[in-house]
Coordinates of C-alpha atoms in Angstrom, one line a residue:
M1 CA -105.6 87.9 71.1
Q2 CA -102.1 87.0 71.5
V3 CA -100.9 83.4 71.4
P4 CA -99.7 83.4 75.0
N5 CA -102.7 84.5 76.0
M6 CA -105.0 82.1 74.2
Q7 CA -102.8 79.4 75.4
A8 CA -103.5 79.9 78.8
L9 CA -107.4 79.9 78.1
R10 CA -106.9 76.2 76.7
A11 CA -104.6 75.6 79.7
L12 CA -107.6 77.2 82.2
R13 CA -110.6 75.3 80.4
F14 CA -108.8 72.0 80.1
Q15 CA -108.1 72.6 84.3
K16 CA -111.9 72.6 84.6
H17 CA -112.7 69.6 83.0
L18 CA -109.6 67.5 84.6
L19 CA -111.1 68.3 87.8
N20 CA -115.0 67.6 87.1
L21 CA -113.6 64.1 86.3
P22 CA -115.4 62.0 88.7
P23 CA -113.0 61.6 92.3
T24 CA -113.0 57.5 91.7
N25 CA -110.7 58.0 88.0
P26 CA -107.8 59.8 88.8
L27 CA -105.9 57.4 86.1
S28 CA -108.1 59.3 83.2
S29 CA -105.8 62.8 84.7
L30 CA -102.4 61.0 84.9
R31 CA -102.8 59.2 82.1
F32 CA -102.8 62.9 79.5
T33 CA -100.2 64.4 82.3
V34 CA -98.1 61.5 82.7
I35 CA -98.0 58.9 80.0
C36 CA -98.3 61.7 77.5
S37 CA -96.2 63.7 78.6
S38 CA -96.8 66.8 76.6
R39 CA -94.1 69.7 76.8
Q40 CA -96.2 72.6 75.8
F41 CA -99.7 72.0 78.4
H42 CA -96.8 70.8 81.5
F43 CA -94.6 74.1 80.7
T44 CA -98.1 76.6 80.4
R45 CA -99.8 74.8 83.0
R46 CA -96.9 74.8 85.0
K47 CA -95.9 79.2 84.3
H48 CA -99.5 80.1 84.5
F49 CA -101.0 77.7 87.6
P50 CA -98.3 76.2 89.6
E51 CA -100.8 75.3 92.8
E52 CA -103.3 73.7 91.1
S53 CA -101.1 71.8 88.3
T54 CA -99.1 69.9 91.8
A55 CA -101.8 69.7 93.5
L56 CA -103.6 67.8 90.3
T57 CA -100.7 65.6 89.5
E58 CA -99.7 64.6 93.2
D59 CA -103.7 63.2 93.3
A60 CA -103.4 61.7 90.0
V61 CA -100.2 59.9 91.4
Q62 CA -101.4 59.0 94.5
G63 CA -104.6 57.4 93.1
W64 CA -103.4 55.3 90.8
A65 CA -100.3 54.0 92.7
A66 CA -103.1 52.7 94.9
P67 CA -103.1 48.7 94.4
S68 CA -105.7 48.5 91.3
A69 CA -106.6 45.1 92.3
A70 CA -108.6 46.5 95.6
R71 CA -110.7 49.0 95.8
E72 CA -112.6 50.6 98.4
N73 CA -116.0 50.2 99.0
P74 CA -118.6 51.6 101.7
S75 CA -117.8 49.0 104.3
G76 CA -114.1 49.9 104.1
E77 CA -113.3 46.3 103.0
N78 CA -110.7 45.8 100.8
V79 CA -112.8 43.7 98.0
P80 CA -110.6 42.5 94.4
Q81 CA -111.6 44.3 91.4
R82 CA -110.7 42.6 88.2
E83 CA -110.7 44.4 84.9
S84 CA -111.1 42.8 81.6
K85 CA -108.6 42.8 79.1
S86 CA -111.2 43.3 76.4
S87 CA -113.3 46.2 78.2
A88 CA -110.5 48.5 78.7
N89 CA -108.5 50.5 76.1
Y90 CA -104.9 49.5 78.2
S91 CA -103.2 47.0 80.0
N92 CA -100.7 47.0 82.9
V93 CA -97.5 45.0 82.1
L94 CA -95.1 44.0 85.0
G95 CA -91.3 44.3 84.0
S96 CA -88.2 42.4 86.1
K97 CA -87.6 45.6 87.6
G98 CA -90.7 46.2 89.2
R99 CA -92.1 49.0 86.9
V100 CA -95.9 48.9 85.2
Y101 CA -96.2 49.1 81.6
E102 CA -98.9 50.8 80.3
V103 CA -100.2 49.8 76.6
T104 CA -102.7 51.4 74.6
G105 CA -104.5 49.8 72.4
N106 CA -102.7 47.2 70.2
G107 CA -99.1 48.9 72.1
N108 CA -98.0 49.8 68.9
K109 CA -95.7 53.6 69.5
K110 CA -98.2 56.4 68.8
K111 CA -96.7 59.6 66.5
G112 CA -96.4 63.0 67.7
K113 CA -95.1 65.0 70.3
G114 CA -96.6 63.3 73.1
K115 CA -94.7 59.6 72.4
S116 CA -93.9 57.1 75.5
K117 CA -90.7 55.4 76.2
T118 CA -90.7 52.4 75.2
V119 CA -89.9 48.8 76.6
W120 CA -89.8 45.6 76.0
V121 CA -90.8 42.8 77.6
C122 CA -90.1 39.3 77.7
S123 CA -93.7 37.8 77.6
D124 CA -92.4 34.8 79.7
C125 CA -90.4 36.1 82.3
G126 CA -90.6 39.3 82.9
Y127 CA -87.0 40.5 81.2
D128 CA -87.4 44.2 80.1
D129 CA -85.2 46.0 77.8
G130 CA -84.9 48.9 75.7
Q131 CA -84.6 47.6 72.6
W132 CA -85.6 44.2 70.3
W133 CA -83.6 41.4 70.7
G134 CA -84.4 38.2 68.8
I135 CA -84.7 36.1 72.3
C136 CA -85.0 37.0 75.6
K137 CA -81.0 37.7 77.6
Q138 CA -82.7 36.3 80.7
C139 CA -84.7 32.9 79.8
N140 CA -83.4 32.7 76.9
G141 CA -87.4 32.4 75.2
V142 CA -87.3 33.3 71.6
N143 CA -89.8 35.9 70.3
T144 CA -91.3 36.5 73.4
M145 CA -89.9 40.1 73.7
K146 CA -93.0 42.7 73.8
R147 CA -93.8 46.4 72.7
F148 CA -95.0 48.1 75.5
S149 CA -95.0 51.7 77.2
E150 CA -93.4 52.6 79.7
G151 CA -95.3 55.1 82.6
V152 CA -94.8 55.6 86.0
E153 CA -93.0 53.2 88.2
H154 CA -95.2 51.5 90.4
F155 CA -92.4 48.7 92.8
T156 CA -94.4 46.3 93.5
S157 CA -93.8 42.7 94.3
G158 CA -95.4 39.0 93.4
F159 CA -96.4 38.8 97.1
E160 CA -98.5 41.8 96.5
V161 CA -99.7 40.3 94.3
L162 CA -100.3 37.2 95.4
E163 CA -102.1 38.6 98.5
N164 CA -104.5 41.1 96.2
V165 CA -105.4 38.0 93.8
T166 CA -105.6 35.6 96.7
R167 CA -107.6 37.1 99.6
S168 CA -111.1 35.9 98.8
W169 CA -110.0 31.8 97.9
L170 CA -108.3 31.0 101.7
P171 CA -110.8 30.6 105.0
H172 CA -109.7 33.9 106.8
Q173 CA -108.6 33.9 110.7
S174 CA -110.8 35.0 113.0
V175 CA -107.6 35.6 115.8
R176 CA -104.7 36.8 114.1
A177 CA -101.8 34.4 114.2
M178 CA -99.1 34.7 117.5
P179 CA -95.8 32.8 117.6
T180 CA -95.9 29.2 119.1
K181 CA -93.7 26.9 121.6
L182 CA -92.6 24.1 119.6
T183 CA -93.4 22.1 122.5
D184 CA -97.0 23.6 122.4
V185 CA -97.2 22.9 119.3
N186 CA -97.8 18.4 118.8
K187 CA -99.8 18.6 121.9
G188 CA -103.2 16.8 121.3
I189 CA -101.7 15.3 117.9
N190 CA -101.2 11.5 117.7
Q191 CA -97.5 11.2 115.5
S192 CA -98.7 7.7 114.3
N193 CA -102.4 8.6 113.0
W194 CA -100.9 12.0 111.5
R195 CA -100.2 10.9 107.9
I196 CA -102.8 9.6 105.9
P197 CA -101.9 6.1 105.1
L198 CA -102.6 4.4 101.4
S199 CA -103.3 1.1 101.7
G200 CA -102.8 -2.0 99.1
L201 CA -99.5 -3.1 97.9
F202 CA -99.6 -0.3 95.9
G203 CA -100.0 2.4 98.6
A204 CA -97.9 0.7 100.8
E205 CA -94.7 1.0 97.9
V206 CA -95.8 5.1 96.9
G207 CA -95.9 5.2 101.1
R208 CA -92.2 4.3 101.4
V209 CA -91.2 6.8 99.2
L210 CA -93.3 9.2 100.6
G211 CA -91.7 8.6 104.3
G212 CA -93.9 6.6 105.9
G213 CA -97.8 8.1 104.3
L214 CA -98.9 11.5 102.7
V215 CA -98.5 14.6 105.2
P216 CA -101.7 16.9 105.3
G217 CA -100.9 20.2 104.3
C218 CA -97.7 18.8 102.0
L219 CA -97.2 20.1 98.2
V220 CA -95.9 17.0 96.0
L221 CA -94.3 17.5 93.0
I222 CA -93.8 14.3 90.8
G223 CA -91.7 14.4 87.3
G224 CA -90.8 12.3 84.2
D225 CA -90.4 12.0 81.2
P226 CA -93.8 12.4 78.8
G227 CA -95.6 9.0 78.7
V228 CA -94.3 7.7 81.8
G229 CA -97.0 7.1 83.8
K230 CA -97.3 10.2 86.0
S231 CA -100.9 10.6 85.3
T232 CA -101.5 7.0 85.7
L233 CA -99.6 7.8 89.1
L234 CA -101.7 10.3 90.4
L235 CA -104.9 8.5 89.8
Q236 CA -104.5 5.5 91.1
I237 CA -103.2 7.8 94.1
A238 CA -106.5 9.6 93.7
A239 CA -108.5 7.0 94.4
I240 CA -107.0 5.5 96.9
V241 CA -106.9 8.1 99.1
A242 CA -110.4 8.9 97.8
E243 CA -111.8 5.4 98.6
G244 CA -110.0 6.3 102.9
C245 CA -110.1 2.1 103.7
D246 CA -107.5 2.6 106.6
M247 CA -108.9 6.6 107.2
G248 CA -112.6 6.2 108.6
G249 CA -114.1 6.1 105.3
P250 CA -113.9 7.9 101.9
A251 CA -113.7 11.3 101.6
P252 CA -113.7 13.8 98.4
V253 CA -110.6 13.9 95.8
L254 CA -110.9 16.5 93.1
Y255 CA -108.7 15.8 89.7
V256 CA -107.7 18.8 87.7
S257 CA -106.2 18.3 84.2
G258 CA -105.4 21.0 82.4
E259 CA -104.5 18.6 79.7
E260 CA -107.0 15.9 78.6
S261 CA -110.8 15.9 78.6
I262 CA -112.8 15.1 81.9
E263 CA -114.0 11.9 79.2
Q264 CA -110.4 11.0 78.7
I265 CA -109.7 10.5 82.6
G266 CA -113.2 9.3 82.6
N267 CA -112.0 6.1 80.1
R268 CA -108.6 5.4 81.2
A269 CA -109.6 5.1 84.5
D270 CA -112.3 2.6 83.6
R271 CA -110.0 0.6 81.8
M272 CA -107.4 0.6 85.4
R273 CA -110.9 0.0 87.4
I274 CA -111.4 2.8 89.3
G275 CA -114.7 3.2 90.4
T276 CA -114.7 5.5 93.5
D277 CA -117.8 7.8 93.8
E278 CA -115.9 10.5 95.8
L279 CA -113.3 10.9 93.2
F280 CA -114.6 13.9 91.2
L281 CA -112.9 14.9 88.0
Y282 CA -112.3 18.8 86.5
A283 CA -110.8 19.7 83.8
S284 CA -109.2 23.9 83.8
T285 CA -106.2 25.7 83.8
D286 CA -106.8 29.0 85.9
V287 CA -105.9 28.4 89.0
E288 CA -108.4 30.5 90.4
D289 CA -111.5 28.9 89.0
I290 CA -109.6 25.4 90.2
L291 CA -109.3 26.9 94.3
E292 CA -113.9 27.8 93.9
K293 CA -114.2 25.0 93.0
T294 CA -112.6 23.1 95.6
Q295 CA -115.0 25.8 98.6
T296 CA -117.7 23.4 97.2
L297 CA -115.5 20.2 98.1
S298 CA -114.8 19.1 101.8
L299 CA -111.2 17.7 99.9
R300 CA -108.7 15.4 101.5
A301 CA -106.9 16.0 98.6
L302 CA -106.3 17.7 95.3
V303 CA -104.5 16.4 92.3
I304 CA -103.3 19.1 88.9
D305 CA -102.0 18.1 85.9
S306 CA -100.0 19.6 85.4
I307 CA -98.4 22.9 86.7
Q308 CA -96.9 24.2 83.2
T309 CA -100.5 24.1 82.3
V310 CA -102.3 26.4 84.7
Y311 CA -102.3 30.2 84.7
L312 CA -103.3 32.6 87.3
R313 CA -104.9 35.6 86.7
G314 CA -102.8 39.5 87.4
V315 CA -99.8 37.6 86.6
T316 CA -97.7 38.2 83.2
G317 CA -96.8 35.8 81.0
S318 CA -97.9 32.9 79.5
A319 CA -99.1 29.5 81.0
G320 CA -95.8 27.5 81.6
G321 CA -93.2 30.7 81.7
L322 CA -91.1 31.1 84.9
S323 CA -93.0 33.6 86.5
Q324 CA -96.6 32.1 86.0
V325 CA -95.4 29.0 87.6
K326 CA -93.6 30.4 90.8
E327 CA -96.5 32.0 91.4
C328 CA -99.0 29.6 90.5
T329 CA -96.6 27.0 93.2
E330 CA -96.9 29.8 95.8
V331 CA -100.4 29.9 95.5
L332 CA -100.6 26.1 95.7
L333 CA -98.3 25.8 97.9
R334 CA -100.2 29.2 100.6
F335 CA -103.8 27.2 99.6
A336 CA -102.0 23.8 101.3
K337 CA -100.6 24.9 103.9
K338 CA -103.9 27.4 104.8
T339 CA -106.3 24.4 104.6
N340 CA -104.7 21.3 105.8
I341 CA -104.9 19.8 101.9
P342 CA -102.3 17.5 99.9
V343 CA -101.5 19.0 96.8
F344 CA -100.3 16.9 94.1
L345 CA -98.7 18.3 91.7
I346 CA -97.3 16.6 88.5
G347 CA -94.0 18.3 86.3
H348 CA -92.6 18.7 83.2
V349 CA -89.7 17.7 82.3
T350 CA -86.7 19.5 80.2
K351 CA -84.2 16.9 77.3
S352 CA -81.9 16.7 79.9
G353 CA -84.3 15.5 82.8
E354 CA -85.0 18.4 84.9
I355 CA -88.3 19.8 85.3
A356 CA -89.7 22.3 83.7
G357 CA -89.9 25.5 85.0
P358 CA -87.5 28.1 87.2
R359 CA -85.7 25.7 89.8
V360 CA -86.8 27.8 92.4
L361 CA -90.2 25.6 91.8
E362 CA -88.3 22.3 93.4
H363 CA -87.7 25.2 96.4
I364 CA -90.7 25.6 97.2
V365 CA -92.4 22.5 96.9
D366 CA -92.3 19.9 99.7
V367 CA -91.5 16.5 98.2
V368 CA -90.0 16.1 94.7
L369 CA -90.6 12.5 93.1
Y370 CA -89.1 11.4 89.8
M371 CA -90.1 8.8 87.8
E372 CA -88.1 7.0 85.5
G373 CA -88.4 4.0 83.6
E374 CA -87.4 2.7 80.3
K375 CA -88.9 2.6 76.9
C376 CA -88.5 -1.3 76.4
S377 CA -88.8 -1.8 79.5
S378 CA -93.0 -2.2 81.6
H379 CA -90.4 -1.4 84.9
R380 CA -91.1 2.7 86.5
L381 CA -88.8 3.4 89.7
L382 CA -89.9 5.7 91.7
R383 CA -87.4 8.3 93.7
S384 CA -87.1 10.4 96.0
V385 CA -85.2 13.6 95.0
K386 CA -86.5 15.7 97.6
N387 CA -89.0 14.8 100.8
R388 CA -88.8 17.1 104.3
F389 CA -90.9 14.6 106.0
G390 CA -88.8 11.8 105.4
S391 CA -85.9 10.0 104.1
T392 CA -84.5 10.0 100.2
D393 CA -82.6 7.1 100.4
E394 CA -86.1 5.2 99.6
L395 CA -87.0 4.2 96.1
G396 CA -90.6 2.5 95.0
V397 CA -90.4 0.3 91.7
F398 CA -93.7 -0.8 89.8
E399 CA -94.6 -2.4 86.8
M400 CA -97.2 -1.2 84.1
S401 CA -100.0 -3.6 82.9
Q402 CA -103.3 -3.1 81.1
S403 CA -104.7 -2.2 84.4
G404 CA -102.2 0.2 86.2
L405 CA -99.3 0.3 87.7
Q406 CA -98.0 -2.8 90.1
A407 CA -96.2 -3.0 92.8
V408 CA -93.1 -5.7 92.1
S409 CA -92.6 -7.6 95.7
N410 CA -89.3 -8.6 94.3
P411 CA -87.3 -5.9 92.6
S412 CA -84.2 -8.3 92.1
E413 CA -86.1 -10.5 89.5
M414 CA -86.1 -7.3 87.1
F415 CA -82.8 -7.8 86.8
L416 CA -81.5 -11.5 86.7
S417 CA -81.8 -13.6 84.0
E418 CA -83.1 -17.1 83.9
Q419 CA -80.2 -19.4 85.4
Q420 CA -79.6 -22.6 84.0
S421 CA -77.5 -24.9 86.4
D422 CA -74.5 -26.6 84.9
S423 CA -74.6 -24.6 81.1
E424 CA -71.9 -23.4 79.6
F425 CA -73.6 -20.4 78.9
L426 CA -72.9 -19.6 82.1
A427 CA -69.4 -18.8 81.8
G428 CA -68.9 -14.9 82.2
L429 CA -72.1 -14.5 84.4
A430 CA -71.8 -12.9 88.0
V431 CA -74.1 -11.8 90.8
T432 CA -73.7 -8.1 92.8
V433 CA -75.6 -6.5 95.3
I434 CA -75.9 -2.6 95.0
M435 CA -78.0 -0.3 97.0
D436 CA -80.7 2.2 95.2
G437 CA -81.5 4.0 98.5
S438 CA -82.2 1.8 101.4
R439 CA -83.0 -1.0 99.3
A440 CA -80.4 -3.3 97.8
F441 CA -80.4 -5.3 94.1
L442 CA -78.9 -8.0 92.9
I443 CA -78.1 -7.6 89.0
E444 CA -76.3 -9.6 86.8
I445 CA -72.7 -8.8 85.0
Q446 CA -71.8 -10.5 82.0
A447 CA -68.4 -10.7 80.3
L448 CA -67.4 -12.3 77.4
C449 CA -63.3 -12.4 75.8
V450 CA -62.7 -13.2 72.5
A451 CA -58.7 -13.7 71.2
G452 CA -57.7 -11.0 68.4
S453 CA -60.3 -9.0 68.6
S454 CA -60.1 -6.1 66.4
V455 CA -61.9 -4.0 69.7
S456 CA -59.9 -4.2 72.8
R457 CA -62.3 -3.1 74.8
Q458 CA -66.3 -2.6 74.5
V459 CA -68.3 -1.7 78.1
N460 CA -71.6 -1.2 78.6
G461 CA -73.4 0.1 82.1
V462 CA -70.0 0.0 84.0
Q463 CA -67.8 2.7 84.5
A464 CA -65.3 2.7 81.9
G465 CA -61.8 3.9 83.8
R466 CA -62.8 0.9 86.5
A467 CA -63.4 -1.9 84.0
E468 CA -59.9 -0.9 82.5
M469 CA -58.1 -1.3 85.7
I470 CA -60.3 -4.4 86.8
I471 CA -58.9 -5.6 83.5
S472 CA -55.2 -3.8 85.0
V473 CA -55.2 -5.8 88.2
L474 CA -56.3 -8.8 87.0
I475 CA -53.3 -9.2 84.7
K476 CA -50.5 -7.7 86.8
Q477 CA -52.2 -9.1 90.3
A478 CA -53.7 -12.4 89.3
G479 CA -51.7 -13.5 86.3
L480 CA -54.6 -13.5 83.5
K481 CA -52.6 -13.5 79.9
L482 CA -55.3 -10.6 78.7
Q483 CA -53.5 -8.7 76.6
E484 CA -54.1 -10.0 73.7
N485 CA -58.2 -10.5 74.2
G486 CA -60.6 -8.3 73.6
V487 CA -63.2 -7.9 76.7
F488 CA -66.9 -6.7 76.3
L489 CA -68.7 -6.1 79.6
N490 CA -71.9 -5.4 79.6
V491 CA -75.0 -5.0 82.8
V492 CA -77.7 -6.7 82.3
S493 CA -81.7 -4.6 81.8
G494 CA -79.4 -1.1 81.5
V495 CA -78.7 -0.4 85.1
S496 CA -75.7 1.6 85.7
L497 CA -72.7 0.4 88.6
S498 CA -71.9 3.2 89.5
E499 CA -70.6 1.9 93.2
T500 CA -67.5 -0.2 93.6
A501 CA -69.5 -3.0 95.2
G502 CA -70.2 -4.5 92.3
D503 CA -65.9 -4.7 91.5
L504 CA -65.6 -8.0 92.7
A505 CA -69.1 -9.9 90.0
V506 CA -67.1 -8.1 87.3
A507 CA -63.6 -9.8 88.1
A508 CA -65.2 -13.1 88.6
A509 CA -67.2 -12.7 85.6
I510 CA -63.9 -11.7 83.7
C511 CA -62.4 -15.1 85.3
S512 CA -65.3 -16.8 84.3
S513 CA -65.0 -16.1 80.4
F514 CA -61.4 -16.4 79.6
L515 CA -61.1 -19.2 81.9
E516 CA -64.6 -21.4 80.7
F517 CA -65.3 -21.8 83.7
P518 CA -69.3 -21.5 84.8
L519 CA -70.2 -20.5 87.7
P520 CA -71.9 -22.4 90.2
V521 CA -75.4 -21.3 90.2
G522 CA -76.5 -19.7 93.7
I523 CA -73.2 -17.6 94.1
A524 CA -73.2 -14.0 94.6
F525 CA -70.2 -11.0 94.7
I526 CA -69.3 -7.9 97.3
G527 CA -66.3 -6.3 97.3
E528 CA -64.1 -3.7 96.3
I529 CA -61.2 -3.8 93.8
G530 CA -58.1 -2.0 95.1
L531 CA -54.7 -2.2 93.0
G532 CA -53.3 -4.3 94.4
G533 CA -55.6 -6.8 94.4
E534 CA -56.7 -6.7 97.5
I535 CA -60.6 -7.4 98.2
R536 CA -62.1 -4.0 100.5
T537 CA -65.3 -4.3 102.2
V538 CA -68.0 -1.8 101.1
P539 CA -70.9 0.8 103.4
R540 CA -74.0 -1.6 104.7
M541 CA -73.0 -5.2 104.0
D542 CA -75.5 -6.1 106.6
K543 CA -78.4 -4.9 104.5
R544 CA -77.0 -6.6 101.6
I545 CA -76.3 -10.0 102.9
N546 CA -80.0 -9.6 104.0
T547 CA -81.1 -9.5 100.6
V548 CA -79.1 -12.6 99.6
V549 CA -80.4 -14.6 102.0
K550 CA -83.6 -13.3 101.5
L551 CA -83.4 -14.8 98.1
G552 CA -82.3 -18.2 98.5
Y553 CA -78.4 -17.5 97.2
K554 CA -76.3 -20.7 98.3
K555 CA -72.7 -18.8 99.1
C556 CA -71.7 -15.7 98.8
I557 CA -68.2 -14.2 98.6
I558 CA -67.0 -10.9 100.2
P559 CA -63.8 -9.3 101.8
K560 CA -62.0 -10.4 104.9
S561 CA -62.4 -7.9 106.6
A562 CA -66.3 -7.9 106.6
E563 CA -66.4 -11.1 108.1
T564 CA -66.7 -10.1 111.9
S565 CA -69.0 -7.6 111.3
L566 CA -71.7 -10.0 110.0
S567 CA -71.7 -12.9 113.2
A568 CA -74.6 -11.3 114.9
L569 CA -76.9 -11.9 111.1
D570 CA -78.8 -14.6 110.6
L571 CA -77.4 -16.5 107.4
G572 CA -79.8 -19.4 107.2
D573 CA -78.4 -21.5 104.8
T574 CA -76.3 -19.2 102.9
E575 CA -72.6 -19.9 103.2
I576 CA -70.3 -16.6 104.0
V577 CA -67.0 -17.3 102.1
A578 CA -64.3 -14.3 102.8
C579 CA -61.4 -13.7 100.6
R580 CA -58.8 -11.3 101.0
N581 CA -57.3 -10.8 97.3
L582 CA -57.5 -11.9 93.9
K583 CA -56.2 -14.9 94.0
E584 CA -57.1 -16.7 96.7
M585 CA -60.8 -15.6 95.2
I586 CA -59.9 -17.5 91.9
N587 CA -58.5 -20.3 93.7
I588 CA -62.1 -20.9 95.6
V589 CA -64.4 -20.6 93.4
F590 CA -62.9 -21.5 90.2
R591 CA -61.8 -25.0 91.7
K592 CA -63.1 -28.4 89.9
R593 CA -65.6 -30.0 91.5

């Protein structure tokens, strides 16, 4: 028999074998026709069976292009199907451009005429390239480029993967959603009882930062440095919500940890004296498994510690990668909106202090809170960076103790040192009022003037340029001979003075140290200094003065221009002294008593 006839016979035999395959497995025929790309076979098939080969290829491509996560059953419904990686000899990898890459076995490149195109795909972000690089060009991940064989292109999106994977977790709506009038949205809703209240001093401090309470169906992200107390904060919040003192009774709250075992969480809860029966603990990193467990509980809130440790099956990349963090957050957001259950997430931070993961993570969530604190201090600050349901000007102040975080009723006490009346050591100390969000804090500024010092200027907590300007104004406008003196400035407790309201206190502290004249106890300074020596007003003077009066200060030095705007305030026993410039302030404050 001639060679062309032999080739035609082999092609006919293989064609018959392909046509006898089960109709539910078109991938087997496609693997030979598309992935293997045998040029000889395609040539022989097109030559002898052009119609059959074309139809077979089209049927196979259509069967494979259908979503693999859903399969038609006899009832006509789409049932999600997942295939185990161990039982399959290939896997799909979604690249950054929407391509699906097929890898057989361990992904090694096959030798021979049927070689497929090799593409390197980043396991973290999905970026693909034609050659291997030590780092990913998109996310800069090291050793994350994996080799895969490129198959036919199947353009898809993260939303399509999300729909297929989470279809069975979310509650089904019997009625199709339709646009609703704005006037009909809030009908029958009592706005005063809409938010979930947090009881106690600790709950009131957290509720202030959240904007007045916990909004049902919100997604809250809390970030902070390692060891600052994020897990402790959420464990206390979960206990308060589970107890439900102001919510009509207790209700289940699920605390899920991907970093600790339930025994470790239980030991911390015992140390913090948390013993509510409605707080459930669970250790898992599978988002699907976590949301399936929520179906058995009528939850009031869900806490996940942390978003960088959980993963979603069907999404490429390892846990903590850019694609995994984004897709997991979107799934949890849809879960919160569909079920009206608040969800708390803990986020790790990078070396620069930003939350690890894609920047879109902070855009997806409803509320972003940052927890701050110094290693040498037991105080913690809870700051709102983003809040769709309240102001971002609020700040919560806590103190870490053996029993957990405690709310601080008087935050100014953490910034003030113990003052001793009529003591020479008070020379060079001045108190001012700063604003952080909507809260006012009293901080202490220290100054030291040393004649003949080898160091001319040294500042800590004050902007260097601002300090140089104030010293120059004191030399030029007030007549102080500071040229031959070394000036040292410090803000107590490591606070950074970033606003101009502390200019007057800095100048008063320098004058006190230079003149060796201790400032009297119970005096505060508020005002900005101009280049001409004038004292200018600063925003929110009424809030600052109220704080001074509340803390029992006897005298407060303010700009002359702000005196008329404070006439309606109840000052009590506090004396308000208005000054136009630095010379007037020095003559009033530093005169002999």
